[in-house]
Coordinates of C-alpha atoms in Angstrom, one line a residue:
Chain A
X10 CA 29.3 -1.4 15.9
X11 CA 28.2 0.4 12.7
X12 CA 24.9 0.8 12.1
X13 CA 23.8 1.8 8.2
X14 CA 20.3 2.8 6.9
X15 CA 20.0 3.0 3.5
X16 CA 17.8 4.9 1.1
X17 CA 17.6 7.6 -1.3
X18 CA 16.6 10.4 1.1
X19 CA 12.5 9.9 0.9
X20 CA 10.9 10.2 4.5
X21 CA 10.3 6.2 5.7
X22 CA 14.4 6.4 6.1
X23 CA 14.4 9.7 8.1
X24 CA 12.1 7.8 10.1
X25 CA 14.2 4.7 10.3
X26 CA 17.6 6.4 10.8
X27 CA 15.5 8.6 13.8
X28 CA 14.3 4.7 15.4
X29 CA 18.0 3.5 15.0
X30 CA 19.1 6.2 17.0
X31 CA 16.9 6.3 19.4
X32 CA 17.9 2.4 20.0
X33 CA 21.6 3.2 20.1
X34 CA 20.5 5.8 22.7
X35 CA 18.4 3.8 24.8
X36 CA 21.0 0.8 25.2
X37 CA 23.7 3.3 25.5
X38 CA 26.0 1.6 22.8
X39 CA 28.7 3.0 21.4
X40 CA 27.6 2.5 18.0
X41 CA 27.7 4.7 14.9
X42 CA 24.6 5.3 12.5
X43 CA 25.4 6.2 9.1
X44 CA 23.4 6.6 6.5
X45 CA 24.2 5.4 2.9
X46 CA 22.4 7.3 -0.1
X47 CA 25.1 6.5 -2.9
X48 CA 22.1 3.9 -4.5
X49 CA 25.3 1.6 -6.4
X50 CA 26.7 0.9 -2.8
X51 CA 23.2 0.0 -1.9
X52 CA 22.7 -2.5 -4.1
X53 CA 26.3 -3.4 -2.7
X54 CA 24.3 -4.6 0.7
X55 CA 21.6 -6.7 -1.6
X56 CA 18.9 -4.2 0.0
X57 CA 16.3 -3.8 -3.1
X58 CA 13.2 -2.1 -0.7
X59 CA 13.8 0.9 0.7
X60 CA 14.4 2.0 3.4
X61 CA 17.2 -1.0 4.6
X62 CA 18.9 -1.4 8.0
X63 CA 22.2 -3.0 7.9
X64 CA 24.3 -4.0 11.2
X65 CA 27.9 -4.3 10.8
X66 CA 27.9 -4.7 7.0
X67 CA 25.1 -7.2 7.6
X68 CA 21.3 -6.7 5.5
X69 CA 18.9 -7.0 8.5
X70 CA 15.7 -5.4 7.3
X71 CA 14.6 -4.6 3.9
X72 CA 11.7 -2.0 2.5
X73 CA 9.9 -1.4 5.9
X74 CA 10.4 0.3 8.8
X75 CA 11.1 -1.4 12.3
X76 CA 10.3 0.3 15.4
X77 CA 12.6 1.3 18.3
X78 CA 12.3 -1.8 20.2
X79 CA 12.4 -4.5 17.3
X80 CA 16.1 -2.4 16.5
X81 CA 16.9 -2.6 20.1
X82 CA 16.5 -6.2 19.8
X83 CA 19.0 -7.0 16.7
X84 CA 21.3 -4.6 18.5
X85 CA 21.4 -6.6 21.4
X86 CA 21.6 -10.1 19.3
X87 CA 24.5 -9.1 17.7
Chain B
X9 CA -24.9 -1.2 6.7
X10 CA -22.4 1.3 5.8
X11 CA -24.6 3.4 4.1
X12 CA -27.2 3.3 6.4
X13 CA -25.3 4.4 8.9
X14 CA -24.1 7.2 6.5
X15 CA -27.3 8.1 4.9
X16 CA -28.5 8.3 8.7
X17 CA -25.6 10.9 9.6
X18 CA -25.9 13.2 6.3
X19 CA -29.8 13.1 6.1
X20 CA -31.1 13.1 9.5
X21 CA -28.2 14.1 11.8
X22 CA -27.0 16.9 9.3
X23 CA -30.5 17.7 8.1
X24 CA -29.5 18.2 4.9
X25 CA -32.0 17.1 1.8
X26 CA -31.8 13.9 -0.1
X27 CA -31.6 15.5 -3.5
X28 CA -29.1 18.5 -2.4
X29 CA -25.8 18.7 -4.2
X30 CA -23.7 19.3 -1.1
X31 CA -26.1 16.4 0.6
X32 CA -25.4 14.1 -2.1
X33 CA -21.3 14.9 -2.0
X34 CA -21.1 14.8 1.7
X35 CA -23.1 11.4 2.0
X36 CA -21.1 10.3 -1.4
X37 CA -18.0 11.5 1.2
X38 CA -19.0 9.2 4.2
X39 CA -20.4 6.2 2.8
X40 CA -16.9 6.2 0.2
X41 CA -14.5 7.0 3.1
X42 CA -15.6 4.0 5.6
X43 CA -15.7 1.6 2.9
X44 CA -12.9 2.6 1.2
X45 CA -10.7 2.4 5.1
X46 CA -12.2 -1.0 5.9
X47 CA -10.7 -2.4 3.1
X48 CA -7.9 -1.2 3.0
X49 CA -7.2 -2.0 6.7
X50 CA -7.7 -5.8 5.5
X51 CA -6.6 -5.7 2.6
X52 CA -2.9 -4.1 3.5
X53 CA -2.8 -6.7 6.6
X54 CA -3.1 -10.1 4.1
X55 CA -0.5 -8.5 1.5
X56 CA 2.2 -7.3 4.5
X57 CA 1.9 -11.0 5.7
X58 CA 2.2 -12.5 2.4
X59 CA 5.0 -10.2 2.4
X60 CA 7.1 -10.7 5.4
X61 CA 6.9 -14.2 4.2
X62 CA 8.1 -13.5 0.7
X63 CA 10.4 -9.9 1.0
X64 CA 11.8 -8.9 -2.7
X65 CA 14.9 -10.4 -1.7
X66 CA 13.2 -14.2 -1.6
X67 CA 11.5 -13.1 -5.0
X68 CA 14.5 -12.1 -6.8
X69 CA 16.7 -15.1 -5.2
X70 CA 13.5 -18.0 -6.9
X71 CA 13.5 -15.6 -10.2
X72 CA 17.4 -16.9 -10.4
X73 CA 16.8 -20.3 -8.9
X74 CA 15.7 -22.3 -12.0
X75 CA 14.9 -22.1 -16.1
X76 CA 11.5 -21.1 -16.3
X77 CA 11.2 -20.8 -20.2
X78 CA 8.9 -18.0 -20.4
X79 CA 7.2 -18.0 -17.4
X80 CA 9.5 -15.7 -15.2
X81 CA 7.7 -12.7 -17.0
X82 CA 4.5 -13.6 -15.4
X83 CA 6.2 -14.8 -12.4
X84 CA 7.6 -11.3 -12.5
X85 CA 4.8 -9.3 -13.0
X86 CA 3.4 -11.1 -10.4
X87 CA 5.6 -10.6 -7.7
X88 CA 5.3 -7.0 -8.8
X89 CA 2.0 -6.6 -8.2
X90 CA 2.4 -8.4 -4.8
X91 CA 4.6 -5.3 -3.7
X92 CA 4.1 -2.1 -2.8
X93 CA 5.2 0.4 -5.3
X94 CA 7.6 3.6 -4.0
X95 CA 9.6 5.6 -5.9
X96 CA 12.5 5.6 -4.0
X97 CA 12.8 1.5 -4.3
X98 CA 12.8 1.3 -8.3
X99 CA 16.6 2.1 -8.4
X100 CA 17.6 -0.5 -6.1
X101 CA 15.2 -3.0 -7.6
X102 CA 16.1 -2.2 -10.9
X103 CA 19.9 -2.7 -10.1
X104 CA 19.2 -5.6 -7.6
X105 CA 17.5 -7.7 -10.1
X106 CA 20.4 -6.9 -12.9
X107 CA 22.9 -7.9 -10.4
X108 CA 21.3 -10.8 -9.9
X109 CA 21.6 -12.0 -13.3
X110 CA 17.7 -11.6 -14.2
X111 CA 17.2 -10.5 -17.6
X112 CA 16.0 -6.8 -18.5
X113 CA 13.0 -7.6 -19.9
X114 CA 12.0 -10.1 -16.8
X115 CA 13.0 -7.0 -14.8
X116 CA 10.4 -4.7 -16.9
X117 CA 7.9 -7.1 -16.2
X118 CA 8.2 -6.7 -12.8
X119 CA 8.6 -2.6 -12.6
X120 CA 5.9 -2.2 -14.8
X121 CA 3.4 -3.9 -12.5
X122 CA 4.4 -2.4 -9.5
X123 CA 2.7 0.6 -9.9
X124 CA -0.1 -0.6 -11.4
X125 CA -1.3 -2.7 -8.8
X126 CA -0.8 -2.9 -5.2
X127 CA -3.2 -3.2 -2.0
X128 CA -4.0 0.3 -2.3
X129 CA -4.9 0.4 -5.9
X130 CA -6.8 -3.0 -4.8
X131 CA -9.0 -1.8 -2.0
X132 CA -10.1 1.4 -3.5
X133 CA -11.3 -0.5 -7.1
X134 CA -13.5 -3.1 -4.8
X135 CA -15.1 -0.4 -2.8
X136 CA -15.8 1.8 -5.9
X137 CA -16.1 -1.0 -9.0
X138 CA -16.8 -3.9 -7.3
X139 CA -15.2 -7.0 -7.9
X140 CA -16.0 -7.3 -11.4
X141 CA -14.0 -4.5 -12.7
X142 CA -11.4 -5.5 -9.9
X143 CA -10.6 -8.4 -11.0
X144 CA -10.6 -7.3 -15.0
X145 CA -8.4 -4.6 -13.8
X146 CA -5.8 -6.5 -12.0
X147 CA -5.7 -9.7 -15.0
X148 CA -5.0 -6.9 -17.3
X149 CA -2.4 -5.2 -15.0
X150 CA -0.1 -8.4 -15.1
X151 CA -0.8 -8.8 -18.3
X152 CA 0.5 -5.3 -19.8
X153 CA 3.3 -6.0 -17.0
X154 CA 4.2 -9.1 -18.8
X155 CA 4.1 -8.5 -22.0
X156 CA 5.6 -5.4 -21.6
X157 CA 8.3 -7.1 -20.1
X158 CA 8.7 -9.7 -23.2
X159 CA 8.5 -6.7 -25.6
X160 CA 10.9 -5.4 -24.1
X161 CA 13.3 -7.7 -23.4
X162 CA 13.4 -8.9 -27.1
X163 CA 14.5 -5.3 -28.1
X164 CA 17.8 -6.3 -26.9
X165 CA 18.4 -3.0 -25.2
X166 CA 21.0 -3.9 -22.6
X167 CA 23.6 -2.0 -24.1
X168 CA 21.6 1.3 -23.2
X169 CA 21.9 0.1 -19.3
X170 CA 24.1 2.6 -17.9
X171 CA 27.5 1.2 -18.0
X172 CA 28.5 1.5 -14.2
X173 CA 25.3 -0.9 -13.4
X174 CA 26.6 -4.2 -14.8
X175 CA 29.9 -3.6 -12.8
X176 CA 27.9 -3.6 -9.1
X177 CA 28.8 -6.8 -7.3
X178 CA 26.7 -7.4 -4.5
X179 CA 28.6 -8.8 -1.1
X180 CA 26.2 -10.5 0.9
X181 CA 23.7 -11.1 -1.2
X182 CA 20.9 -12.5 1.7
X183 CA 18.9 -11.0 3.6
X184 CA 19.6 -12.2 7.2
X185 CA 15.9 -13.2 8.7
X186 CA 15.5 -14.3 12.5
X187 CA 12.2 -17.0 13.0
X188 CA 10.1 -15.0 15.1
X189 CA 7.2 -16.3 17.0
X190 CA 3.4 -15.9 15.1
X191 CA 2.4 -13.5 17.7
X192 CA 5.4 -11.2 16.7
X193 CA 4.8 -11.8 13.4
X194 CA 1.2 -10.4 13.2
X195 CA 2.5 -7.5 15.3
X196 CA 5.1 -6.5 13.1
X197 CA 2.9 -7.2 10.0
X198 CA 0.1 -4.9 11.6
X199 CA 2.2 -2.3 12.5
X200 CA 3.4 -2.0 8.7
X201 CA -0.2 -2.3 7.4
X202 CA -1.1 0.8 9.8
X203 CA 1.6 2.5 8.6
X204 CA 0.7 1.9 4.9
X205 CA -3.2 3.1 5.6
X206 CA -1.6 6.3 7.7
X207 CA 0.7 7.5 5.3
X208 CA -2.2 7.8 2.8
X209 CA -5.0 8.9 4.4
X210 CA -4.7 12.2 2.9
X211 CA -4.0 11.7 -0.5
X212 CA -6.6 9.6 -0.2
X213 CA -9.8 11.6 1.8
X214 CA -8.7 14.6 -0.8
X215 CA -9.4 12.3 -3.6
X216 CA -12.5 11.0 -1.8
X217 CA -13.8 14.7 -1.3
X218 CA -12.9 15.4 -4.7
X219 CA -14.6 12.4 -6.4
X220 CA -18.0 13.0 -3.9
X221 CA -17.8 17.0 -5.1
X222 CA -18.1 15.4 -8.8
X223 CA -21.0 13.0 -7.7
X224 CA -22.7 15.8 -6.4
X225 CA -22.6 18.9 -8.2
X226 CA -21.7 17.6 -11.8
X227 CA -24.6 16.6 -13.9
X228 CA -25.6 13.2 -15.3
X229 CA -24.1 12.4 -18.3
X230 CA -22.2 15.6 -18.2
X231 CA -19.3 14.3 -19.7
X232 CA -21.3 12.2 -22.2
X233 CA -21.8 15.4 -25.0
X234 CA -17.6 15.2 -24.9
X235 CA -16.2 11.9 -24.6
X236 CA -18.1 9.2 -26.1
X237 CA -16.8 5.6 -26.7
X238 CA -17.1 6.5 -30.5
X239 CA -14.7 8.9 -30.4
X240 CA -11.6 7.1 -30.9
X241 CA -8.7 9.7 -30.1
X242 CA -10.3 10.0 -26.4
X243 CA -8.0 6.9 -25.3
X244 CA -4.7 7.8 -26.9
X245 CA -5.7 11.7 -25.7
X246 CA -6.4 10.6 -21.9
X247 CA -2.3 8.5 -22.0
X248 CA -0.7 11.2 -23.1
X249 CA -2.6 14.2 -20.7
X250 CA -2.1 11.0 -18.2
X251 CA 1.8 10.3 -18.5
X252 CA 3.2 13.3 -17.3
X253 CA 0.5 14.1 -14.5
X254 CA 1.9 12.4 -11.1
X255 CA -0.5 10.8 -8.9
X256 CA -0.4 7.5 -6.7
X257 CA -3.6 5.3 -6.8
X258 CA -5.4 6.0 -3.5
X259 CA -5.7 10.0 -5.1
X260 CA -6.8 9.6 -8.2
X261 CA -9.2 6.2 -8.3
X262 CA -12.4 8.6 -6.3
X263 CA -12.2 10.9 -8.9
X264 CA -11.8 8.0 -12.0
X265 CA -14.8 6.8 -10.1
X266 CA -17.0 9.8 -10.5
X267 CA -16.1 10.2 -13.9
X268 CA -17.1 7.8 -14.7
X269 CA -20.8 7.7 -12.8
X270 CA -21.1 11.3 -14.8
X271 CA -20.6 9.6 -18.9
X272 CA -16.8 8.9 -19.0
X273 CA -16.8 5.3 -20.5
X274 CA -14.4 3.3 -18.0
X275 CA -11.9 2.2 -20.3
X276 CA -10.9 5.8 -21.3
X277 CA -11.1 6.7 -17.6
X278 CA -9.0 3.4 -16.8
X279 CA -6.6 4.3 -19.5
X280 CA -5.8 7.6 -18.3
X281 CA -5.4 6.7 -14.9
X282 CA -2.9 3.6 -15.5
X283 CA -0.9 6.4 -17.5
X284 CA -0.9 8.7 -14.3
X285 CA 0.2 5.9 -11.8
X286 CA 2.5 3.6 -14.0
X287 CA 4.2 6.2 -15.9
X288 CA 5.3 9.6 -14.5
X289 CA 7.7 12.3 -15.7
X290 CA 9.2 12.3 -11.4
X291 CA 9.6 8.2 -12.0
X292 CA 11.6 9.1 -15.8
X293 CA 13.4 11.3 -14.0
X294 CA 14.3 8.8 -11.2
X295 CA 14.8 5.8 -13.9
X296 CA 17.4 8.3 -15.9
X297 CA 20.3 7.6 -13.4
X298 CA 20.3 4.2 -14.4
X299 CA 18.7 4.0 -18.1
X300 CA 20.0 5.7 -21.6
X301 CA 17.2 7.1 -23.3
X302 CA 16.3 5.0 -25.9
X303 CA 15.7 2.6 -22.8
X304 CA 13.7 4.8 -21.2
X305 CA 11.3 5.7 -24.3
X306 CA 11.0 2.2 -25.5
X307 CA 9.9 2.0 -21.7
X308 CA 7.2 4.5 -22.0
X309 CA 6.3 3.9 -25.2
X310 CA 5.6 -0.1 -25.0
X311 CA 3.9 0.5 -21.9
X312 CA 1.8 3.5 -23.2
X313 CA 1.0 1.7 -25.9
X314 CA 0.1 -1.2 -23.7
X315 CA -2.0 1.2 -21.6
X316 CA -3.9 2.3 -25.0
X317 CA -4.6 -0.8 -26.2
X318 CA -6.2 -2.1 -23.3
X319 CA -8.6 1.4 -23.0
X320 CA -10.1 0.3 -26.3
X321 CA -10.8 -3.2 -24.9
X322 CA -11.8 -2.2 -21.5
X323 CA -14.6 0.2 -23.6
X324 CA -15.4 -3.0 -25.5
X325 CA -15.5 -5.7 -22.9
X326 CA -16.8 -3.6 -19.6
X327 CA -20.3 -1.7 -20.8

């Protein structure tokens, strides 16, 4: 599983790649969390609010920020 | 009630005098910061529902859906003052919309708006205008936002979109969107409004405190002897000190405010602080990745223009 937040570096997606993790780490899943600040693959995933969560190439959440349990959730969904 | 309760705390809990500058800033301080909170605690709760309901994605997706002869601008400008504004997002709105087929000028409409007015900007002119000025404020907002936009977009300035922008090909171009229960819902959508008021609470107590240090220590009509609504170089003057100063709304509206109570006619003050929030040397700076500059200063300049032009009305229409 690869997990991708994207943004352009401002603090909401610090705080979103920081939840993401925290999810992986909680469920114990052997996932990786990237992040994506190259804005021309960003508009690649459709995403046009920052920050954006994508699971396995897949937009899930656009221009807010989720908390641990709401990722924790999509994780275990997919 | 609120200022009751605040005229209460500075007067007879605090002992100071009614007529006492720092008396009059701190209650000024008070009375402005519960207001100002209240409303913005509603007032970012109804627009995070209206937009978990109707995310940018959903927006740009109906903007594609259908002809609309025209009335995508407003649409546009609409939707753009329905979202929140952040730096960081213009890039991947501006491309997302392009990608999407919607035309430059449509996309104008909407970036110009977005700045201009959001729930922030919205709660803050209620509790210090009224609704009045409000609502004047936010026609006028979609208005420069859409004609902007048409100006704009009649230019014919695609060619001065960076090149490598028209090649981006979006993948999966939906955003994938579970139906959640109400209950979830509303907890989702309160957590993001809470998150909203906390992440300006200081911009926006400094420009509180700032704005109630104004109310109390400047004079009356201070301001009058210097900038009258005669004087017809004070508009232009306030866009250009305005454009490269960088401010969001919640910072600089308190001290607009007590300009204003102190002889700075309200469309000047309006004027200049449209030019701070909507255009910003950090957002030209942002915008230059993707725009040539001819794009860019027909940007500035149809807006600033558009910013000028409704000053002198605002002076006109609003005394």
């Amino acid at each position: 599983m690869i997990i991708k937040i994207l943004g352009l570096g401002c603090p909401n997606c610090q705080k979103l790649e920081a939840n993401a993790k925290k999810a992986v780490l909680d469920l114990g899943l052997a996932a990786k969390v990237e992040k994506v600040t190259d804005f021309a693959k960003i508009a690649q995933y459709g995403a046009m609010a920052m920050p954006a969560l994508v699971i396995d190439e897949q937009l899930k959440i656009a221009g807010r920020i989720p908390d641990v349990e709401e990722i924790k959730k999509l994780l275990k969904n997919d | 009630m609120i200022k009751a309760l605040s005229d209460y705390l500075v007067f007879t809990v605090f002992g100071q005098s009614q007529n006492s500058a720092l008396g009059k800033s701190v209650e000024f301080f008070i009375d402005d910061s519960i207001k100002i909170l209240l409303l913005l605690l509603i007032i970012t709760h109804l627009m995070s529902l209206v937009r978990y309901y109707l995310p940018i994605e959903k927006i740009r997706d109906f903007l594609t859906s259908k002809k609309f002869y025209g009335l995508d601008y407003f649409l546009a400008s609409l939707f753009g003052a329905l979202t929140p504004f952040c730096s960081c997002s213009s890039i991947p709105l501006f491309i997302g919309f392009l990608e999407a087929k919607i035309p430059l000028g449509v996309t104008f409409a909407f970036l110009i708006t977005s700045p201009l007015i959001n729930e922030v900007a919205l709660a803050l002119f209620v509790g210090l205008f009224g609704w009045k000025v409000t609502i004047v404020y936010a026609v006028s907002g979609i208005a420069i936002g859409m004609i902007g936009g048409y100006i704009l977009g009649k230019l014919n300035l695609d060619k001065y979109v960076e090149e490598f922008i028209w090649q981006i090909k979006a993948n999966n171009n939906s955003l994938q969107t579970k139906k959640l229960p109400p209950k979830q819902v509303l907890a989702i959508v309160s957590k993001e409004a809470l998150n909203i008021t906390k992440q300006i609470i200081p911009y926006l107590l400094a420009g509180i405190a700032l704005g109630a240090l104004i109310h109390g220590y400047v004079p009356q009509g201070f301001f009058e002897k210097y900038i009258t609504k005669e004087n017809l170089f004070a508009v232009p003057l306030a866009v250009i000190i305005g454009i490269p100063l960088y401010s969001n709304a919640s910072g600089v509206i308190p001290i607009i405010q007590a300009l204003v109570a102190k002889g700075i006619p309200l469309g000047t003050a309006l004027a200049f602080m449209m030019a701070t929030v909507g255009l910003s040397l950090p957002e030209a700076l942002i915008l230059k990745k993707v725009m040539k500059w001819p794009l860019l200063a027909a940007f500035f300049g149809v807006v600033g223009l558009g910013i000028i032009i409704l000053g002198y009305l605002f002076n006109i229409i609003l005394s």
